Coordinates of C-alpha atoms in Angstrom, one line a residue:
E299 CA -168.1 160.6 -88.3
K300 CA -164.7 161.8 -87.8
P301 CA -162.3 160.6 -90.6
F302 CA -158.9 160.7 -88.6
Q303 CA -158.9 158.1 -86.3
I304 CA -156.1 156.5 -84.2
V305 CA -157.3 153.1 -85.8
P306 CA -156.8 153.1 -89.6
N307 CA -160.1 152.6 -91.4
P308 CA -160.0 151.3 -94.9
E309 CA -163.4 153.0 -95.8
Y310 CA -161.2 156.1 -95.7
L311 CA -158.3 154.8 -97.8
Y312 CA -157.1 157.8 -100.3
R313 CA -156.3 156.2 -103.9
S314 CA -153.4 158.4 -104.5
L315 CA -151.3 157.4 -107.5
K316 CA -148.7 155.8 -104.9
H317 CA -151.4 154.0 -102.9
D318 CA -152.9 152.8 -106.2
K319 CA -149.5 151.2 -107.2
A320 CA -149.1 149.7 -103.8
L321 CA -152.3 148.1 -104.0
T322 CA -151.0 146.6 -107.6
Y323 CA -148.1 145.2 -106.4
L324 CA -149.7 143.8 -103.3
E325 CA -152.7 142.2 -105.1
Y326 CA -150.0 141.0 -107.7
G327 CA -148.2 139.3 -105.2
L328 CA -151.2 137.7 -103.4
S329 CA -152.9 136.5 -106.7
E330 CA -149.5 135.0 -107.8
S331 CA -148.7 133.4 -104.6
L332 CA -145.2 135.0 -104.8
G333 CA -142.7 134.3 -101.8
F334 CA -142.3 137.4 -99.5
I335 CA -144.2 140.5 -100.0
L336 CA -142.6 143.8 -98.5
L337 CA -144.4 146.9 -97.8
T338 CA -142.5 149.7 -96.1
G339 CA -143.3 153.5 -95.7
E340 CA -143.0 156.2 -93.1
I341 CA -145.3 156.4 -89.9
G342 CA -148.7 157.5 -91.0
S343 CA -148.2 156.7 -94.8
G344 CA -151.1 154.3 -94.7
K345 CA -149.6 151.0 -94.8
T346 CA -152.0 149.4 -92.3
T347 CA -154.9 150.9 -94.0
L348 CA -154.0 149.4 -97.0
I349 CA -153.8 146.2 -95.3
Q350 CA -157.3 146.6 -94.2
Y351 CA -158.4 147.4 -97.4
I352 CA -156.9 144.4 -98.6
L353 CA -158.2 142.1 -96.0
N354 CA -161.5 143.4 -96.8
Q355 CA -161.4 141.9 -100.4
L356 CA -160.0 138.5 -99.8
D357 CA -162.4 135.8 -100.2
E358 CA -163.1 132.8 -98.2
S359 CA -160.4 130.7 -100.0
M360 CA -157.7 132.9 -98.0
V361 CA -157.3 132.0 -94.4
V362 CA -155.5 134.9 -92.8
G363 CA -153.3 135.7 -90.0
V364 CA -152.3 138.7 -88.9
I365 CA -149.7 140.1 -86.2
F366 CA -149.7 143.5 -84.9
N367 CA -147.5 143.1 -82.0
T368 CA -144.1 142.5 -82.9
N369 CA -141.9 143.1 -79.8
V370 CA -141.8 139.4 -79.1
T371 CA -139.4 136.5 -79.2
N372 CA -139.2 134.3 -82.2
D373 CA -140.8 131.4 -80.3
Q374 CA -143.4 133.7 -78.6
L375 CA -144.0 134.7 -82.5
L376 CA -144.4 131.3 -83.7
G377 CA -146.9 130.7 -80.7
M378 CA -149.0 134.0 -82.1
I379 CA -149.0 132.5 -85.6
L380 CA -150.4 129.3 -84.5
N381 CA -153.1 131.1 -82.3
E382 CA -153.9 133.3 -85.5
F383 CA -154.5 130.4 -87.4
E384 CA -156.7 128.7 -84.6
V385 CA -154.0 126.0 -84.2
P386 CA -154.1 124.6 -80.9
P387 CA -150.9 125.6 -78.7
R388 CA -147.7 123.2 -78.4
D389 CA -145.1 123.6 -76.1
D390 CA -142.2 122.4 -78.2
K391 CA -141.2 124.3 -81.4
A392 CA -140.6 121.2 -83.3
D393 CA -144.4 120.4 -82.2
K394 CA -145.3 124.0 -83.1
L395 CA -143.8 123.7 -86.7
D396 CA -145.3 120.4 -87.2
A397 CA -148.7 121.7 -86.2
L398 CA -148.5 124.5 -88.8
N399 CA -147.3 122.3 -91.4
H400 CA -150.0 119.8 -90.7
F401 CA -152.7 122.8 -90.8
L402 CA -151.2 124.2 -94.0
V403 CA -151.2 120.9 -96.0
Q404 CA -155.0 120.4 -94.9
L405 CA -155.6 124.0 -96.5
Y406 CA -153.6 123.2 -99.5
T407 CA -155.8 119.9 -100.0
Q408 CA -158.9 122.2 -99.7
N409 CA -157.4 124.6 -102.3
R410 CA -157.5 127.3 -100.0
K411 CA -154.3 129.4 -99.2
A412 CA -152.9 130.7 -95.9
L413 CA -151.6 134.5 -95.7
L414 CA -149.6 135.8 -92.7
I415 CA -149.5 139.4 -92.5
I416 CA -146.7 140.8 -89.9
D417 CA -147.4 144.5 -88.9
E418 CA -144.6 146.7 -87.3
G419 CA -142.0 144.1 -88.8
Q420 CA -139.2 146.8 -87.8
N421 CA -139.6 145.7 -84.4
L422 CA -138.7 142.2 -85.2
S423 CA -135.1 140.7 -84.0
A424 CA -132.9 139.1 -86.2
E425 CA -133.9 135.7 -84.8
A426 CA -137.8 136.3 -85.2
L427 CA -136.8 137.6 -88.9
E428 CA -134.9 134.3 -89.3
E429 CA -137.9 132.3 -87.9
V430 CA -140.2 134.0 -90.4
R431 CA -137.7 133.4 -93.1
M432 CA -137.8 129.4 -92.2
L433 CA -141.5 129.7 -92.3
S434 CA -141.4 130.1 -96.0
N435 CA -139.7 126.6 -96.1
L436 CA -143.2 125.3 -95.7
Q437 CA -144.1 124.4 -99.1
S438 CA -145.7 121.4 -101.4
D439 CA -143.9 120.0 -104.2
D440 CA -145.2 123.0 -106.7
Q441 CA -145.7 126.1 -104.1
T442 CA -145.2 127.9 -101.1
L443 CA -148.0 126.6 -98.3
L444 CA -147.6 130.1 -96.3
Q445 CA -147.7 133.5 -98.2
I446 CA -146.1 136.0 -95.9
M447 CA -146.7 139.8 -96.3
L448 CA -144.3 141.9 -94.0
V449 CA -145.1 145.4 -93.2
G450 CA -143.0 148.0 -91.4
Q451 CA -141.3 151.2 -91.1
P452 CA -138.0 152.1 -93.3
E453 CA -136.0 150.5 -90.5
L454 CA -137.5 147.0 -91.7
K455 CA -136.1 147.9 -95.0
K456 CA -132.7 148.8 -93.5
K457 CA -132.7 145.6 -91.2
L458 CA -133.3 143.6 -94.7
Q459 CA -130.5 144.9 -96.5
S460 CA -128.0 144.0 -94.0
P461 CA -125.6 141.2 -95.0
A462 CA -126.9 139.0 -92.2
M463 CA -130.2 139.1 -93.7
R464 CA -129.3 138.2 -97.5
Q465 CA -131.0 134.9 -97.6
F466 CA -134.1 136.7 -96.4
A467 CA -134.0 139.5 -99.0
Q468 CA -133.5 137.2 -101.8
R469 CA -136.7 135.5 -101.0
I470 CA -138.8 139.0 -101.3
A471 CA -140.6 138.8 -104.2
V472 CA -142.7 141.9 -104.0
N473 CA -141.3 145.0 -102.6
Y474 CA -143.0 148.4 -102.5
H475 CA -142.0 151.5 -100.2
L476 CA -144.8 153.8 -99.8
T477 CA -143.9 157.6 -99.5
G478 CA -146.1 160.4 -98.0
L479 CA -148.4 162.6 -99.9
S480 CA -147.4 165.5 -101.8
L481 CA -148.7 169.0 -101.0
E482 CA -151.0 168.6 -104.0
E483 CA -152.2 165.2 -102.9
T484 CA -152.7 166.4 -99.5
G485 CA -154.9 168.8 -100.9
E486 CA -156.9 166.6 -103.2
Y487 CA -157.4 164.4 -100.1
M488 CA -158.8 167.1 -97.5

């Protein structure tokens, strides 16, 4: 079997010190149900492979939606999120948000959690990022109903550091930047 395919395969995850540290951060954020989780890194650093690995570790108490196509408007993004969670589509934005909130409350009453993973987050417009931020307002008396993991290239981190994204940046509870392998790590990987 060829190990280097276009599609990331979690079976070929190389657990370098950097990747293990990233996994620790991500797993901590998930286990503690902390606000936003941000994972950034260069192209090919293993971000999507890490996500796939984590998805394979989750149990049935976690309902997961994954968005990979982020070149969309904020309204399209909201529709895609509903689709990922198998919530019937709605035309009106208020109806979409109401349906999503109802779905999340239903999960909460079943002691289940919802996780939204958005990969390729650097492609999201400022409006779409604001829509994602507003989703974090869906909460019960004591916890956020939707945990969000945002994954992307370094451009995403730069976007979130802009003054216009200050409110978003304040909600990021876990932040890890995955760097490339060193020469020694590359040799060990091979």
